[in-house]
mmCIF file of C-alpha atoms in Angstrom:
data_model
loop_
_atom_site.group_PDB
_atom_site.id
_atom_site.type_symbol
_atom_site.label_atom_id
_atom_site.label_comp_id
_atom_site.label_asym_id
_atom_site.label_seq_id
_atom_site.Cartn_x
_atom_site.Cartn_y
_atom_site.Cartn_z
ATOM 1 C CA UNK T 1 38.237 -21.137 24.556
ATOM 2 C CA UNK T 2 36.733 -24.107 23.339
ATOM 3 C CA UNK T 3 32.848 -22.557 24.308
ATOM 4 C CA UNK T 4 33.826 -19.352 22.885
ATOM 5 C CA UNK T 5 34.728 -20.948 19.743
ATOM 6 C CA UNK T 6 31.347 -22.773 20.039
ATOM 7 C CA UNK T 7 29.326 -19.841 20.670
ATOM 8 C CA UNK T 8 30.392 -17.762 17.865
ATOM 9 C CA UNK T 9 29.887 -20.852 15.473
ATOM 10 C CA UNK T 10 26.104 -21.286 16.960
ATOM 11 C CA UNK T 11 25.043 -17.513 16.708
ATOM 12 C CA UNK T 12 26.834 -18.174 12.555
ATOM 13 C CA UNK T 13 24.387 -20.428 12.141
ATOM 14 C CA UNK T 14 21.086 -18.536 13.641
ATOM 15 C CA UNK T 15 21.971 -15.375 12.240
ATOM 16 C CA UNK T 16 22.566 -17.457 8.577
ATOM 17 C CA UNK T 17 19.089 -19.317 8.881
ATOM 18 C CA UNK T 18 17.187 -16.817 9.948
ATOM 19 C CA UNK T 19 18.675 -14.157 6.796
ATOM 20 C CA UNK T 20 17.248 -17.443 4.543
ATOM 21 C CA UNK T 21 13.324 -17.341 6.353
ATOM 22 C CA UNK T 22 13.386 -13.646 5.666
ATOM 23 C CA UNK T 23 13.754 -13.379 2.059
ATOM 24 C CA UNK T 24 11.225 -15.224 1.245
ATOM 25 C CA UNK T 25 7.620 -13.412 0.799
ATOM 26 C CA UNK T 26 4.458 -15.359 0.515
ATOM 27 C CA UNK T 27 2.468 -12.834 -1.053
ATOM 28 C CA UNK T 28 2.069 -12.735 -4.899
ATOM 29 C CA UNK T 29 3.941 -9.629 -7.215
ATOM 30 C CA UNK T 30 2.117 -6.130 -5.681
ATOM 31 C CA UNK T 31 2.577 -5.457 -9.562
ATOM 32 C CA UNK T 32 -0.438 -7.199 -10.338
ATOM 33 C CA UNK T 33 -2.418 -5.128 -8.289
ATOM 34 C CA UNK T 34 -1.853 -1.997 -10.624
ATOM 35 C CA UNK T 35 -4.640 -0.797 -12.452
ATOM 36 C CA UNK T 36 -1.650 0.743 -14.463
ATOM 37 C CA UNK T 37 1.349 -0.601 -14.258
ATOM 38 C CA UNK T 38 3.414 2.148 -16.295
ATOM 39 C CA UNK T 39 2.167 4.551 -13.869
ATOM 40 C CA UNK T 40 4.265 3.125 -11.661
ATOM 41 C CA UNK T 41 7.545 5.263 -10.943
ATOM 42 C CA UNK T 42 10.044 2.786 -9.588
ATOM 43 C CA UNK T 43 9.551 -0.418 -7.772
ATOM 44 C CA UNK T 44 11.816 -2.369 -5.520
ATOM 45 C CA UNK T 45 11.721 -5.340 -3.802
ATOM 46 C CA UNK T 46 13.434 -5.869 -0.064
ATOM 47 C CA UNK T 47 14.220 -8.609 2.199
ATOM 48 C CA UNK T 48 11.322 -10.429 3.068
ATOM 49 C CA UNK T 49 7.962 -9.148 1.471
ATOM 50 C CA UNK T 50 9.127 -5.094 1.748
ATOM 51 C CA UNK T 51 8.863 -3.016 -1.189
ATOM 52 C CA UNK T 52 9.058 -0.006 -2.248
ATOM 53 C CA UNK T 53 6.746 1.562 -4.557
ATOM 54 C CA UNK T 54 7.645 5.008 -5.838
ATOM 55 C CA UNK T 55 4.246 6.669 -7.437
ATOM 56 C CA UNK T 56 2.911 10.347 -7.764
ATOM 57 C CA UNK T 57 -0.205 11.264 -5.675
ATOM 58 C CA UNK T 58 -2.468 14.135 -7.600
ATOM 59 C CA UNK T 59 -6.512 13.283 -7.416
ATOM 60 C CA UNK T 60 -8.860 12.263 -5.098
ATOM 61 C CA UNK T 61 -9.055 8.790 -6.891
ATOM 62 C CA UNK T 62 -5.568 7.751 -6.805
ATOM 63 C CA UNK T 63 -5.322 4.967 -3.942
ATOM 64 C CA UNK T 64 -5.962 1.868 -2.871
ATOM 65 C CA UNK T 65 -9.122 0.201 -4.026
ATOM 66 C CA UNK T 66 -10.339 -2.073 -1.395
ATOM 67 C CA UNK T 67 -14.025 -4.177 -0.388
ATOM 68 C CA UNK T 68 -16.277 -4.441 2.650
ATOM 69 C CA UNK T 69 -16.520 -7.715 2.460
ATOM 70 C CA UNK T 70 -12.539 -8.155 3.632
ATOM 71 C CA UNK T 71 -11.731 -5.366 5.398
ATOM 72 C CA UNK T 72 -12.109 -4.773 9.548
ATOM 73 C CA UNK T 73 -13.579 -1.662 8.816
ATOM 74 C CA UNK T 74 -17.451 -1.450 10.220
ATOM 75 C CA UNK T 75 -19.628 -0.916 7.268
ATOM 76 C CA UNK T 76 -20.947 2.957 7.803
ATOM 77 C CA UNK T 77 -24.543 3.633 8.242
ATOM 78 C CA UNK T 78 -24.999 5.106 4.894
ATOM 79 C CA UNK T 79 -23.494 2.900 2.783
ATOM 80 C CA UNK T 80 -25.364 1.972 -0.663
ATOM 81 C CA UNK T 81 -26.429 -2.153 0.040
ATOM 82 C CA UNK T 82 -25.708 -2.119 -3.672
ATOM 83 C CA UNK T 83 -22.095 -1.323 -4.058
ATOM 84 C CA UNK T 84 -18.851 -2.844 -1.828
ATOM 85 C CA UNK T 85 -16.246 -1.142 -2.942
ATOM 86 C CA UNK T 86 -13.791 0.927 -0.505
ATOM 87 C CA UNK T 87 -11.268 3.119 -1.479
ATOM 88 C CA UNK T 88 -8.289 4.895 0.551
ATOM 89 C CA UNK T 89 -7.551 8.121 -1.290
ATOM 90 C CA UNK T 90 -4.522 10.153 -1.470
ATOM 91 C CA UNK T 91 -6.334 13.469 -0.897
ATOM 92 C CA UNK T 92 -8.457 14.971 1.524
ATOM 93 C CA UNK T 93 -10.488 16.734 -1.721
ATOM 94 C CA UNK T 94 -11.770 15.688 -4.802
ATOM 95 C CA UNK T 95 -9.231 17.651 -6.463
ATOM 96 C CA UNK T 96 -6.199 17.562 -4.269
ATOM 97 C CA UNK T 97 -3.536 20.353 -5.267
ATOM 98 C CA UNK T 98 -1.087 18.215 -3.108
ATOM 99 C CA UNK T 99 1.405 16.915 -5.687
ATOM 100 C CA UNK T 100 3.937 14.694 -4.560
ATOM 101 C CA UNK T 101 5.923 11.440 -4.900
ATOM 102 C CA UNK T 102 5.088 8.850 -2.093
ATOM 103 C CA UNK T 103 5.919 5.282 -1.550
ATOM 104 C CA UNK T 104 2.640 3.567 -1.260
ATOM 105 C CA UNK T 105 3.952 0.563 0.431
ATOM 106 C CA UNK T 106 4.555 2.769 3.659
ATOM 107 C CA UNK T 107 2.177 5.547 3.009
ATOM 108 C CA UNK T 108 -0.521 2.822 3.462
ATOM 109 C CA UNK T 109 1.092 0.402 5.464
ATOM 110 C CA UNK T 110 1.412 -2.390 3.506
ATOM 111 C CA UNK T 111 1.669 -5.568 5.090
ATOM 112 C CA UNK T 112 1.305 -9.468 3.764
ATOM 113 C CA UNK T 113 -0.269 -11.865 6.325
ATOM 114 C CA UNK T 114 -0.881 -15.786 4.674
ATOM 115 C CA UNK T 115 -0.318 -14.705 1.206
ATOM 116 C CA UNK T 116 -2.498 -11.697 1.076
ATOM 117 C CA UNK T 117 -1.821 -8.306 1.277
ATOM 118 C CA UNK T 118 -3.230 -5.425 3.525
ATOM 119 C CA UNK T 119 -3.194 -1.959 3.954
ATOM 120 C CA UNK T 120 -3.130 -0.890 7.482
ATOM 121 C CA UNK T 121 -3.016 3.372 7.279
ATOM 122 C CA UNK T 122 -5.763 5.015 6.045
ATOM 123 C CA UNK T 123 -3.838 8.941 6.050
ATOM 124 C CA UNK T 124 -6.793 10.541 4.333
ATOM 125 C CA UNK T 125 -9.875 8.480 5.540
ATOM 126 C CA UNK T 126 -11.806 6.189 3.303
ATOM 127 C CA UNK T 127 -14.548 6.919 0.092
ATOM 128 C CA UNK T 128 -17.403 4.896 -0.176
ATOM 129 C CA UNK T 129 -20.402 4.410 -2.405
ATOM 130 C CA UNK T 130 -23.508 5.906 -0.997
ATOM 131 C CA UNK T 131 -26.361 8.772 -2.215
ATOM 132 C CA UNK T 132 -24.095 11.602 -1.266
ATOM 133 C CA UNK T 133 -20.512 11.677 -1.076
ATOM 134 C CA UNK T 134 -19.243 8.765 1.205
ATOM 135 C CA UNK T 135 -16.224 10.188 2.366
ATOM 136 C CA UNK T 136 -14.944 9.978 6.074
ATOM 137 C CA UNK T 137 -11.831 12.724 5.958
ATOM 138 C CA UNK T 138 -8.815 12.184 7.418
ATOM 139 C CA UNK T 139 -9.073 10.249 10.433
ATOM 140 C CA UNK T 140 -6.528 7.493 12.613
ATOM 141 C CA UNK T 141 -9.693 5.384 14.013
ATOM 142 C CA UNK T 142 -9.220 3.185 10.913
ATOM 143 C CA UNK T 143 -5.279 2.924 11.225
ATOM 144 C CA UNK T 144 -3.997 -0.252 12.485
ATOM 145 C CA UNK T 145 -7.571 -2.358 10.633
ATOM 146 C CA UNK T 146 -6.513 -4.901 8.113
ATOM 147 C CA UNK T 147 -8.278 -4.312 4.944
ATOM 148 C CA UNK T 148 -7.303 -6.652 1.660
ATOM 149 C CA UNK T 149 -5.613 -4.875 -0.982
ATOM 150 C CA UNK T 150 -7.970 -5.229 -4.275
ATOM 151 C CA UNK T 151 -5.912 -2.783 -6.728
ATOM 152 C CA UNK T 152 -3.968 0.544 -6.499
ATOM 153 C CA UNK T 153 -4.278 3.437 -8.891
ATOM 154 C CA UNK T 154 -1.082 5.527 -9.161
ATOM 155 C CA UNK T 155 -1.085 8.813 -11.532
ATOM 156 C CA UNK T 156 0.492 8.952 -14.517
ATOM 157 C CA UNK T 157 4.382 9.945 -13.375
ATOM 158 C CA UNK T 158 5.571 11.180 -17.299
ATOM 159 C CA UNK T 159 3.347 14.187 -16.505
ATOM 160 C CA UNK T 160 5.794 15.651 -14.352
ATOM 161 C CA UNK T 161 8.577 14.923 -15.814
ATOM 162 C CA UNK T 162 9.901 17.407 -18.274
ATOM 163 C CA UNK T 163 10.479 16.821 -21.619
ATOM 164 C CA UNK T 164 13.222 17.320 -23.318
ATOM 165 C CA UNK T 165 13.095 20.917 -25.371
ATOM 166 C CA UNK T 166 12.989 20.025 -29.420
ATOM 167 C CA UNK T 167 15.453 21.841 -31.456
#
């Protein structure tokens, strides 16, 4: 009785500490990454550095805007020497007629390593600065790289949500 009595009191005490390491994130407010931050539909925070980020995907240029210089990512062939930006879209076109509400923290694979956070899915390829269009497509060979968030552009959300009629 007496180790059974023990035993439940020990895994207490684990499962308690270990609920108090996992709240805490070490990576700063993904807020601050928003090139807009009223664009921003809803945004919760989780246990430990999860979030959820609720944001409409319409153009080609909504994403994750990322650079070569900290990203795993091999620099393509063609890249312009003069520009290191990265982007990971939400569209496979330039004018993507695929409008819906994602959560960018899992769409993209968000994680935080040391204080710094990552994307890790790349569902429509990657855009890149070059003489013609610098676009890979849709492709997994980039999931799973580490690349270092530099900002995220959501669209503007109040344009599809209706109005209320005036009388």
């Amino acid at each position: 009785m007496k180790y059974t009595v023990l035993f439940l009191i020990s895994i207490s005490l684990f499962t308690g500490a270990n609920c108090i390491c996992e709240t805490n994130c070490s990576c700063p407010n993904l807020r601050a990454f928003a090139w807009i931050e009223d664009n921003i539909m809803t945004y919760e925070e989780g246990i430990g550095c999860t979030r959820k980020i609720m944001c409409y995907k319409q153009y080609y240029d909504d994403g994750i805007r990322l650079v070569f210089n900290a990203t795993e990512i091999p620099f393509p062939s063609d890249k312009d020497p003069n520009n290191d930006w990265l982007q990971a879209p939400t569209q496979d076109e330039m004018w993507g007629m695929d409008v819906a509400l994602i959560d960018f923290f899992s769409y993209f694979g968000f994680v935080c390593e040391n204080g710094v956070w990552y994307i890790t899915k790349y569902p429509h390829g990657i855009v890149y600065a070059n003489a013609g269009s610098g676009f890979t497509g849709p492709t997994d060979e980039f999931n799973g790289k580490r690349s270092k968030v530099k900002s995220f552009y959501c669209h503007d959300w109040r344009e599809y949500v209706e109005s209320t009629p005036m009388p």
